[in-house]
Short mmCIF file of C-alpha atoms in Angstrom, two decimals:
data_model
loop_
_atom_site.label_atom_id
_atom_site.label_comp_id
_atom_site.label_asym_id
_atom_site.label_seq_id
_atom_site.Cartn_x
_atom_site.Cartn_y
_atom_site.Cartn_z
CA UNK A 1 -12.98 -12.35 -60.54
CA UNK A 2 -16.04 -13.31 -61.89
CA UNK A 3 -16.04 -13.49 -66.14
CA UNK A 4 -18.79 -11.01 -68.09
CA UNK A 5 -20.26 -14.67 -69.27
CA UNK A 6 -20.71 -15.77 -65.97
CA UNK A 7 -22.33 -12.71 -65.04
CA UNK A 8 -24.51 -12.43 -68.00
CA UNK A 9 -25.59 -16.22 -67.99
CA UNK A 10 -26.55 -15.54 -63.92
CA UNK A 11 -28.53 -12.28 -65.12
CA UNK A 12 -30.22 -14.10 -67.36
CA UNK A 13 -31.16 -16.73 -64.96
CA UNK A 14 -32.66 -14.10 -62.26
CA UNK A 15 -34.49 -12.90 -65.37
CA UNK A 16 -36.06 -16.14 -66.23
CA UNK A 17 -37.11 -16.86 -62.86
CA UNK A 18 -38.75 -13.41 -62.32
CA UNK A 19 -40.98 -14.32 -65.58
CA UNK A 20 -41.86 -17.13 -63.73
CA UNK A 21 -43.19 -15.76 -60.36
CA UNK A 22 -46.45 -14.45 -61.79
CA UNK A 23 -47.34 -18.29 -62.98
CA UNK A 24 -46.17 -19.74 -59.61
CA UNK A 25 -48.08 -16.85 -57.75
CA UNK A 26 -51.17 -18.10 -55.37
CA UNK A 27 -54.27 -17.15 -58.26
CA UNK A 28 -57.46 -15.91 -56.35
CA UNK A 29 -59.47 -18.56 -57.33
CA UNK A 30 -57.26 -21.56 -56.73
CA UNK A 31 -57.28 -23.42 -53.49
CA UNK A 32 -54.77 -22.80 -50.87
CA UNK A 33 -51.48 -24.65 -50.58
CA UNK A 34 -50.82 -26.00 -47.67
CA UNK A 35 -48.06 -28.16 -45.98
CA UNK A 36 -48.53 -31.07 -43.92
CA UNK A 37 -47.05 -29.35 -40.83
CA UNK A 38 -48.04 -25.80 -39.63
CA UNK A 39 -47.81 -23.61 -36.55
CA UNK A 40 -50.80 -21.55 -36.77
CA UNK A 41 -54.36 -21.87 -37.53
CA UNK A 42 -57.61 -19.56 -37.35
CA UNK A 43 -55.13 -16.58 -37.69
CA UNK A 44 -53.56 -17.67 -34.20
CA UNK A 45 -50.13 -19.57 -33.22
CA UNK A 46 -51.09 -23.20 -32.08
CA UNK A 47 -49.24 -22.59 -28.46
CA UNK A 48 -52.11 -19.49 -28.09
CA UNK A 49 -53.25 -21.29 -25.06
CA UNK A 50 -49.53 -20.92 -23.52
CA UNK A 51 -49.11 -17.43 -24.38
CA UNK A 52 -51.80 -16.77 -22.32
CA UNK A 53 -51.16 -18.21 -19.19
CA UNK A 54 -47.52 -16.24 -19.48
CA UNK A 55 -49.85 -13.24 -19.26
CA UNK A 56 -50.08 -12.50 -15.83
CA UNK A 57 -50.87 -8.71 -16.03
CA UNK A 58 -48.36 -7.15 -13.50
CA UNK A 59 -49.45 -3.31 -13.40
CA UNK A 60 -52.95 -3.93 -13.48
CA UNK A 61 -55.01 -2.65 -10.11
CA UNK A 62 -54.86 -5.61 -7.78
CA UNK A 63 -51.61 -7.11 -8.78
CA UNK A 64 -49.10 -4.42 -9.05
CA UNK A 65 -47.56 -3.53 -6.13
CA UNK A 66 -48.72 0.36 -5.96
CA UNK A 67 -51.64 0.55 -3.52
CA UNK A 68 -52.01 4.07 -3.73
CA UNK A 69 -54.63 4.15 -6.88
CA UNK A 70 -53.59 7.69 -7.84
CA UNK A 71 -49.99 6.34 -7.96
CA UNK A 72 -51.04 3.67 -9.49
CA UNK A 73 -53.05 5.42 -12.61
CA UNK A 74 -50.10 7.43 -12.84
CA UNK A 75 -47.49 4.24 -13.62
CA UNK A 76 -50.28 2.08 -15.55
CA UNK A 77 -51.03 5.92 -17.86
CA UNK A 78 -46.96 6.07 -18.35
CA UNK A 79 -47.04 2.07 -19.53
CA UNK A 80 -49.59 2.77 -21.59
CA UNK A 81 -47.99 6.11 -23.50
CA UNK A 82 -44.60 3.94 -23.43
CA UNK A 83 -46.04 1.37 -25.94
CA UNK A 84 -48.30 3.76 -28.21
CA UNK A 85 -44.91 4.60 -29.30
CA UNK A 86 -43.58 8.11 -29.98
CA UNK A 87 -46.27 10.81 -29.78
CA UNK A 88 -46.99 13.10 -32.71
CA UNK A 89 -46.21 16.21 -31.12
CA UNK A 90 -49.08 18.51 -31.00
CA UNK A 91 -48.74 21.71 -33.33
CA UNK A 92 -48.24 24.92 -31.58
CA UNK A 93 -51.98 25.88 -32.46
CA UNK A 94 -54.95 24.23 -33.71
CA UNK A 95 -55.71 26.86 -35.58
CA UNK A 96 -59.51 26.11 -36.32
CA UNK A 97 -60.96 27.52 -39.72
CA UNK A 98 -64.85 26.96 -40.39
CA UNK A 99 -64.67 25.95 -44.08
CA UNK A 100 -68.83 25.34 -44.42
CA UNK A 101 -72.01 25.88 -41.93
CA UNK A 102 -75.69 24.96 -42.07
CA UNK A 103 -78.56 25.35 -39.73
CA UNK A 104 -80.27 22.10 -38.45
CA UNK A 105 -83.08 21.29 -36.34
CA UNK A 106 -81.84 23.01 -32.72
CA UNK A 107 -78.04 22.96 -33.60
CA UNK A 108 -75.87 24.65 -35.73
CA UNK A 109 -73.56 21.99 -38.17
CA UNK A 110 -70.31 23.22 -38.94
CA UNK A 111 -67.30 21.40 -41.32
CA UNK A 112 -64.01 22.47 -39.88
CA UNK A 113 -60.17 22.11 -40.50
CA UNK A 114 -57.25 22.16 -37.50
CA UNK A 115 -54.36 21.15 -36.63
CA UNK A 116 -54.40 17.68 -34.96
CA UNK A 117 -51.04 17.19 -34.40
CA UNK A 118 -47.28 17.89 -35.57
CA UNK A 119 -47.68 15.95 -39.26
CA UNK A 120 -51.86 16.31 -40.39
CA UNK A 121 -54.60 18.85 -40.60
CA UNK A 122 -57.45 17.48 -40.84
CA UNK A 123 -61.21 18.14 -41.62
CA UNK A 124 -63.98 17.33 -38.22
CA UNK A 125 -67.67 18.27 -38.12
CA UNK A 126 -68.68 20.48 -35.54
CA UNK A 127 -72.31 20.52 -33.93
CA UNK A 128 -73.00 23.33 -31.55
CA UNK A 129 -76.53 23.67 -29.66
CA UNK A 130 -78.60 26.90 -30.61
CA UNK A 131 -78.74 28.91 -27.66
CA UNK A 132 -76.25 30.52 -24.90
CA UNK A 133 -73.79 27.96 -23.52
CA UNK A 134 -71.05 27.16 -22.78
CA UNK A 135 -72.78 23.43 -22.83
CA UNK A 136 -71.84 19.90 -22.34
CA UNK A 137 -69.38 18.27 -24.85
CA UNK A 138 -69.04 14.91 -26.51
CA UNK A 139 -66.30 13.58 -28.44
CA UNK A 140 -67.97 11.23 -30.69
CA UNK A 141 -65.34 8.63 -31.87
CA UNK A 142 -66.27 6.61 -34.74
CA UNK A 143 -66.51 2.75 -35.29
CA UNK A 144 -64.15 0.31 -37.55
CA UNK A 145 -66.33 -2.03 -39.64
CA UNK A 146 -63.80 -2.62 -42.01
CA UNK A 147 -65.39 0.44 -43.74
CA UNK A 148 -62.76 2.79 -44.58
CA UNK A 149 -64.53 4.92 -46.96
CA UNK A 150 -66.44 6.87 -44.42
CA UNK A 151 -65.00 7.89 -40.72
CA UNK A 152 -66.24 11.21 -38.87
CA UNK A 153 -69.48 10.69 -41.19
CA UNK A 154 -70.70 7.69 -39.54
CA UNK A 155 -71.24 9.66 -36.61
CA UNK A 156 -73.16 13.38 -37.71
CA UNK A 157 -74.58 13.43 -40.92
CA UNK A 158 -72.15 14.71 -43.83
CA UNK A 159 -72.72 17.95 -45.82
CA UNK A 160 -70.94 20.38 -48.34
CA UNK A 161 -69.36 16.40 -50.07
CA UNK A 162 -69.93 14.47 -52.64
CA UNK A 163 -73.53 12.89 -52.78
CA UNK A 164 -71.49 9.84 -52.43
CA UNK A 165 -70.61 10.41 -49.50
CA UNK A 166 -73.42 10.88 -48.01
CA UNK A 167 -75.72 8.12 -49.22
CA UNK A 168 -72.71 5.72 -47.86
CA UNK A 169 -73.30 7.76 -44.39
CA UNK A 170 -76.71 7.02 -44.42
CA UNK A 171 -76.41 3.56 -45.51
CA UNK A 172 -74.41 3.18 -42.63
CA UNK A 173 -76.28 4.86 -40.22
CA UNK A 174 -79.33 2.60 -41.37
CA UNK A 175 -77.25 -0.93 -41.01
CA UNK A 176 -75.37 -0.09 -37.20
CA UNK A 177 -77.00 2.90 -35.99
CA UNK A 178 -81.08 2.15 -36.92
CA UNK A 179 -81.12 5.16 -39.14
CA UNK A 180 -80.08 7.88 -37.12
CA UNK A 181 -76.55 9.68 -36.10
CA UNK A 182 -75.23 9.21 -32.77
CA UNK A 183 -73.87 12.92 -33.04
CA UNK A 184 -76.44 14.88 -34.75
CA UNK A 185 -78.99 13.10 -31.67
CA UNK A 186 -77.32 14.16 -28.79
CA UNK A 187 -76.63 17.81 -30.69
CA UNK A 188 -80.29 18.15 -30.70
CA UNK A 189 -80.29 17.69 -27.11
CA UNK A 190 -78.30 20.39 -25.96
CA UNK A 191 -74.23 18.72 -26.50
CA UNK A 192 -71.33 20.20 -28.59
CA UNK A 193 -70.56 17.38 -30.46
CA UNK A 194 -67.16 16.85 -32.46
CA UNK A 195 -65.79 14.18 -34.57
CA UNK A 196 -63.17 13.45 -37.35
CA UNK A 197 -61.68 10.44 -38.94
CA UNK A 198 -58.98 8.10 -37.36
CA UNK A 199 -56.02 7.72 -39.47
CA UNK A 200 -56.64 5.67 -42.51
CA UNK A 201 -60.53 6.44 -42.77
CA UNK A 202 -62.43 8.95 -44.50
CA UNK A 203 -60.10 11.77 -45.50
CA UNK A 204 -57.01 10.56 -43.63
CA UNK A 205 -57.24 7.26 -46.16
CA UNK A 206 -55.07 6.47 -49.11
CA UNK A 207 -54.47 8.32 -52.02
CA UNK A 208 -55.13 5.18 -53.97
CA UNK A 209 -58.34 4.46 -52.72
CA UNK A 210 -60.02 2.18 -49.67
CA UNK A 211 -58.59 -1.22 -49.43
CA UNK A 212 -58.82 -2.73 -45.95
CA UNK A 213 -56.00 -5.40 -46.99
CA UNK A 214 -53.35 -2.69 -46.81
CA UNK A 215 -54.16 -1.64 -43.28
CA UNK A 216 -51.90 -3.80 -41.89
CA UNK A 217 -49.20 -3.09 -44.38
CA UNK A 218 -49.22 0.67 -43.58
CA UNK A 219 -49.07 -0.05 -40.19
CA UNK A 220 -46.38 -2.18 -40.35
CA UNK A 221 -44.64 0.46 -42.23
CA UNK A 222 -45.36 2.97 -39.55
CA UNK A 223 -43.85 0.73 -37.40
CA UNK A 224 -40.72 0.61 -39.24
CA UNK A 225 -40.76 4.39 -38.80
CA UNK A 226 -40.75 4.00 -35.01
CA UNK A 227 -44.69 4.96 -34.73
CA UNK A 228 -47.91 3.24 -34.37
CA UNK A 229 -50.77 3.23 -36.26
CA UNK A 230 -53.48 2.54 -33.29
CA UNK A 231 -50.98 4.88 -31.15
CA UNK A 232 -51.19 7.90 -33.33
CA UNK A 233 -55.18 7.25 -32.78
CA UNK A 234 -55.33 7.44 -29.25
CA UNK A 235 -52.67 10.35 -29.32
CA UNK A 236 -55.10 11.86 -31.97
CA UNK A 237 -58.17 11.27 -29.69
CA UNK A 238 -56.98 13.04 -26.56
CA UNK A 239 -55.46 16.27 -28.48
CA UNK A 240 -58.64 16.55 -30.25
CA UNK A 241 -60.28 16.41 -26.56
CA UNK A 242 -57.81 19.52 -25.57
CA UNK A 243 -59.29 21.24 -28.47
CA UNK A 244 -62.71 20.99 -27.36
CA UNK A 245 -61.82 22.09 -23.97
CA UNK A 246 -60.52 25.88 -26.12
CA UNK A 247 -63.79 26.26 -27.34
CA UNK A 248 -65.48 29.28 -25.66
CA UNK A 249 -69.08 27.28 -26.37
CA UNK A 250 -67.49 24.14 -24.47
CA UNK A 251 -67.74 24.16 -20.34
CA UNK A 252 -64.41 22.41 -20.34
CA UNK A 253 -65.56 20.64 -16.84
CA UNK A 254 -68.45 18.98 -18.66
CA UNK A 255 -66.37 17.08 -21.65
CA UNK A 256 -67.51 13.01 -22.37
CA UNK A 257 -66.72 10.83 -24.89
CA UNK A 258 -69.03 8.16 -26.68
CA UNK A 259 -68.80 5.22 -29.69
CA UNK A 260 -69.57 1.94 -31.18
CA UNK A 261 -67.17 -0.99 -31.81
CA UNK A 262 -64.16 0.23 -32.15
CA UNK A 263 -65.44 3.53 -30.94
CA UNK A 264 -66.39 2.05 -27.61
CA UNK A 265 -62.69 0.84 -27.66
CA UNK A 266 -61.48 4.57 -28.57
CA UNK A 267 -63.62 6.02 -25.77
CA UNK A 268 -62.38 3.81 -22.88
CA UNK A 269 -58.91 4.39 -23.97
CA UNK A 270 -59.64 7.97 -24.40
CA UNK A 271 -61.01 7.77 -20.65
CA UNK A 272 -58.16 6.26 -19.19
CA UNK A 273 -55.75 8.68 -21.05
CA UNK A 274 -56.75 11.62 -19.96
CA UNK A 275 -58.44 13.83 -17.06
CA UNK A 276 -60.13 16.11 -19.54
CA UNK A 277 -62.85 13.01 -20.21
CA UNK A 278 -65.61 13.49 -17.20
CA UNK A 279 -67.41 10.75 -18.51
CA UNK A 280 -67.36 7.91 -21.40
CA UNK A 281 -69.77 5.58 -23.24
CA UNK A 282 -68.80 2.64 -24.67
CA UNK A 283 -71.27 0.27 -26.41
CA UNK A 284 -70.00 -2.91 -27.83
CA UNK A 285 -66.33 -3.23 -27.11
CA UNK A 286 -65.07 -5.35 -24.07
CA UNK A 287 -63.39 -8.53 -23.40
CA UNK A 288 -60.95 -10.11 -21.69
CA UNK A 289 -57.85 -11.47 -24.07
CA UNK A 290 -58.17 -14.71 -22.84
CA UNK A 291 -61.68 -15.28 -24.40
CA UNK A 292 -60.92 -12.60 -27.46
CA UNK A 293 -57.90 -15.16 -28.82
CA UNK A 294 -58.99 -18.36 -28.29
CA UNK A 295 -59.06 -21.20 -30.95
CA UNK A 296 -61.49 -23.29 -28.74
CA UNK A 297 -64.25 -20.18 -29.13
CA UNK A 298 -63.07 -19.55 -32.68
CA UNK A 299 -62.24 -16.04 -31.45
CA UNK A 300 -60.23 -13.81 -32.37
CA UNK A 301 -58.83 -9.89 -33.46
CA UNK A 302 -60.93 -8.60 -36.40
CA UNK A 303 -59.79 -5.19 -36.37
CA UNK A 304 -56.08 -5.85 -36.91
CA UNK A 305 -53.53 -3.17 -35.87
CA UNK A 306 -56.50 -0.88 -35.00
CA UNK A 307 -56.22 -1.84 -31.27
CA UNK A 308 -52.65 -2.77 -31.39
CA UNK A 309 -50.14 -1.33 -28.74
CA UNK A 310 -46.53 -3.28 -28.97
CA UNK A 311 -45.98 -4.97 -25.84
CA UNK A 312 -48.87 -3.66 -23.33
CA UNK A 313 -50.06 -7.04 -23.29
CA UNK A 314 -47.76 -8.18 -21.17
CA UNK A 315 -48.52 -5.62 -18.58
CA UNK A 316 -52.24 -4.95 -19.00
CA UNK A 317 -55.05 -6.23 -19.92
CA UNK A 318 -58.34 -4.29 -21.63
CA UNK A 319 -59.96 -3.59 -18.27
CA UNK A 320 -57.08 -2.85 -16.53
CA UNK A 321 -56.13 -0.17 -19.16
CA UNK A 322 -60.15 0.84 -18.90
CA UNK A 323 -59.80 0.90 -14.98
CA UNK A 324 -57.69 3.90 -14.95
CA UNK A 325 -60.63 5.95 -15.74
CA UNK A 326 -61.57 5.03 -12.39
CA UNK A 327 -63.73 7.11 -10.34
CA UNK A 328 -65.66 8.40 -13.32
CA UNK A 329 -68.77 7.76 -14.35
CA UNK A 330 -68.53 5.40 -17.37
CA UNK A 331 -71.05 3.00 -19.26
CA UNK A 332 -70.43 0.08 -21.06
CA UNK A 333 -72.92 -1.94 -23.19
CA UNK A 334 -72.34 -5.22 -24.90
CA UNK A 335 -75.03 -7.68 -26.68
CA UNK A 336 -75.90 -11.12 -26.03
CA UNK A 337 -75.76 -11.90 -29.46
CA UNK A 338 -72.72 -9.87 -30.17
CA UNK A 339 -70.49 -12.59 -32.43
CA UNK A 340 -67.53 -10.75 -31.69
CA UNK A 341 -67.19 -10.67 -27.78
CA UNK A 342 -68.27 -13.53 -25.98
CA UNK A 343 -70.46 -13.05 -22.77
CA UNK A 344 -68.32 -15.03 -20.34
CA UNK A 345 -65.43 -12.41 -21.31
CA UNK A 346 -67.61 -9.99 -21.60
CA UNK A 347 -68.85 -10.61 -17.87
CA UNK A 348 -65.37 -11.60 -16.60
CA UNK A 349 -63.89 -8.17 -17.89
CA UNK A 350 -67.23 -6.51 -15.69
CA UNK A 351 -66.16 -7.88 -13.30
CA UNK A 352 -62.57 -6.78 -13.06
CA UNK A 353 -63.63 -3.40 -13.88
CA UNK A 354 -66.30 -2.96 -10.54
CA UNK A 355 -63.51 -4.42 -8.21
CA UNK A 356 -61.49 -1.21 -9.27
CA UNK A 357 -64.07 0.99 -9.44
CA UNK A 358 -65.22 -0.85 -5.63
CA UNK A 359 -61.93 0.15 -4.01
CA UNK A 360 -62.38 3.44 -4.59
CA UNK A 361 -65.87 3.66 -3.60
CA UNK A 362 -67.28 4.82 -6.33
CA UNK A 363 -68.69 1.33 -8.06
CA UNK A 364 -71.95 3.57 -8.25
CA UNK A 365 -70.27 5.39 -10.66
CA UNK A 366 -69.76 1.86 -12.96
CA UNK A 367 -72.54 1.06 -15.31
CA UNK A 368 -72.06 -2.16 -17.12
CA UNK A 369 -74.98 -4.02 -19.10
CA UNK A 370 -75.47 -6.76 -21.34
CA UNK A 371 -78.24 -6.84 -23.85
CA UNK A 372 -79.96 -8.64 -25.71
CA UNK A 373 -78.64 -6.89 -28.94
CA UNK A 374 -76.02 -7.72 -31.57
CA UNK A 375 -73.00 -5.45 -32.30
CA UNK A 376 -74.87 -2.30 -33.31
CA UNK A 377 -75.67 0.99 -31.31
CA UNK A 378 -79.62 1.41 -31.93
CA UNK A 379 -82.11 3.76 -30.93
CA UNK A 380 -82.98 2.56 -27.73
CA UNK A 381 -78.68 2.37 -26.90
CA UNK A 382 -78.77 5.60 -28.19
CA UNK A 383 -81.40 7.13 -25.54
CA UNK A 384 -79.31 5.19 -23.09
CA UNK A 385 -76.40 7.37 -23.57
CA UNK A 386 -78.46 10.58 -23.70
CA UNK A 387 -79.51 9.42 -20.31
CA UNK A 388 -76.35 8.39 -18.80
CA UNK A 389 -74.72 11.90 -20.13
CA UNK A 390 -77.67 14.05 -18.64
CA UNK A 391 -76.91 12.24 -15.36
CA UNK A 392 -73.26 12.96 -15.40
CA UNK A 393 -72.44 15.97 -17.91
#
């Protein structure tokens, strides 16, 4: 049995080294400690060059053994689903309510609240052309930018919030968007355009306040709980697609999706994941994982968990997952002077992507360019995807 000294003396002991841990904690401003032998460096595991060659992509189109491509979407869809995770249920309703309204320029703006699924009810803007529809719909899916603060508002101009708000949205708009809102521009032009924030941005963000550093650690956590993060996203993404399909305005047959960065990422996905999608833009989000972690190209995952699906890796890779939106029309735009996706995987993931869509017979349908842009989503990208939706929606 251990004395009440003993204990007291090893108490005190704990106590004394908890006072120390503050002193012996890594200050901001000091330089890193480091040991003389490591395993990983630039954020990646020295061996990264191994772990890719194990990745031989075994569902994707090609090298699975389903030759039947409807089969095959099937299988690669249920993969896919598999490692997002456990779905958030949907609620029984969405149960829409329009909380504010204003008149712009062609377009009615609205600020609404629904159900998005089983846990969160969120607020989405709402953009609905003046006249008689039902019209052409775009989900407009908004980018990452390690800008938490804003979400749904870096894609149709804010109103009815803090001024705050909306001078961020417009400073935004300004740096990756040259001043004007993906949304409220295709509104104008005759779409239904929705939007709302991924989990963690805007008004899905923390109580505490934006800090991009705790991403990660709430994602982990969700992950603990037997969810993910980047999962609940996509889930997200297609029921808020079903819920522009309900909308009497909405020709349910004429539904595409469109975004920047990790946008772009969202609407692939979002194409692949669902039949409801008739068409997707993506500008500035494709690679190939063998070029996107690479410590030779000093490359590697920015966005941390916010693409992160446990374990698809090992079954498919980005444009095999984008293939499965295969024979729709889809566009994808990357920059030549994009830092974050090298052309060669750029082109190399093109590639992959037109010998799907070139089974099928549809590589018509395929519409990949590289420009000679950095990551952003300009004007001139902008009028791009009005024309590729008038050509297909």
């Amino acid at each position: 049995m251990v004395s009440k000294s003993l204990f007291l003396r090893f108490a005190a002991t704990l106590l004394s080294v908890a006072a120390l841990l503050p002193v012996c904690a890594q200050k901001k401003n000091q330089p890193l400690q480091k040991r003389d032998k490591f395993e990983y460096t630039f954020d990646l595991p020295v061996y990264v060059e191994q772990l890719k060659r194990e990745l031989t992509y075994p569902l994707a189109w090609g090298n699975s053994d389903i030759r039947q491509f409807d089969r095959w979407r099937t299988a690669a869809r249920k993969k896919v689903f598999e490692c997002m995770m456990a779905p958030p249920r949907p609620a029984a309703g969405f149960d829409m309510k329009v909380v504010a309204e204003e008149q712009r320029d062609g377009y009615k703006a609205q600020r609404i609240e629904l159900n998005i699924n089983a846990y969160s009810r969120v607020t989405a803007y709402l953009l609905i052309p003046d006249g008689k529809g039902p019209f052409p719909a775009v989900n407009a899916l908004h980018d990452h930018g390690a800008h938490l603060y804003i979400g749904k508002e870096k894609m149709i101009r804010p109103f009815g919030v803090e001024q705050e708000v909306i001078d961020d949205a417009q400073a935004w708009a300004d740096n990756l968007y040259e001043g004007q809102f993906v949304g409220d521009f295709l509104a104008r032009h005759g779409y239904v355009v929705f939007s709302m924030d991924a989990p963690l941005w805007g008004e899905r963000g923390r109580q505490e306040g934006v800090d991009r550093s705790k991403y990660d650690i709430i994602a982990g956590n969700m992950m603990m709980l037997g969810r993910d993060l980047c999962g609940f996203m996509h889930y997200d993404d297609i029921y808020s697609t079903d819920f522009l399909a309900t909308l009497p305005m909405v020709d349910k047959k004429r539904i595409g999706c469109v975004g920047c960065s990790m946008g772009a990422y969202r609407a692939w996905m979002l194409s692949a994941l669902t039949d409801h999608i008739k068409a997707g833009a993506a500008i500035c989000w494709m690679v190939t994982t063998d070029v996107q972690m690479s410590t030779a190209d000093k490359k590697k995952e920015y966005g941390g968990f916010a693409n992160c699906l446990p374990g698809l890796r090992q079954y498919l890779d980005y444009p095999h997952i984008a293939s499965m939106a295969c024979p729709k029309p889809m566009l994808f735009v990357n920059g030549s002077r994009d830092h974050l996706f090298p052309v060669r995987g750029v082109e190399e993931a093109f590639r992959i992507m037109h010998d799907a869509w070139k089974s099928q017979g549809a590589d018509a349908k395929l519409e990949t360019e590289i420009w000679d842009i950095p990551h952003s989503c300009g004007l001139k990208a902008q009028e791009r995807i009005l024309e590729f939706f008038n050509k297909n929606l």
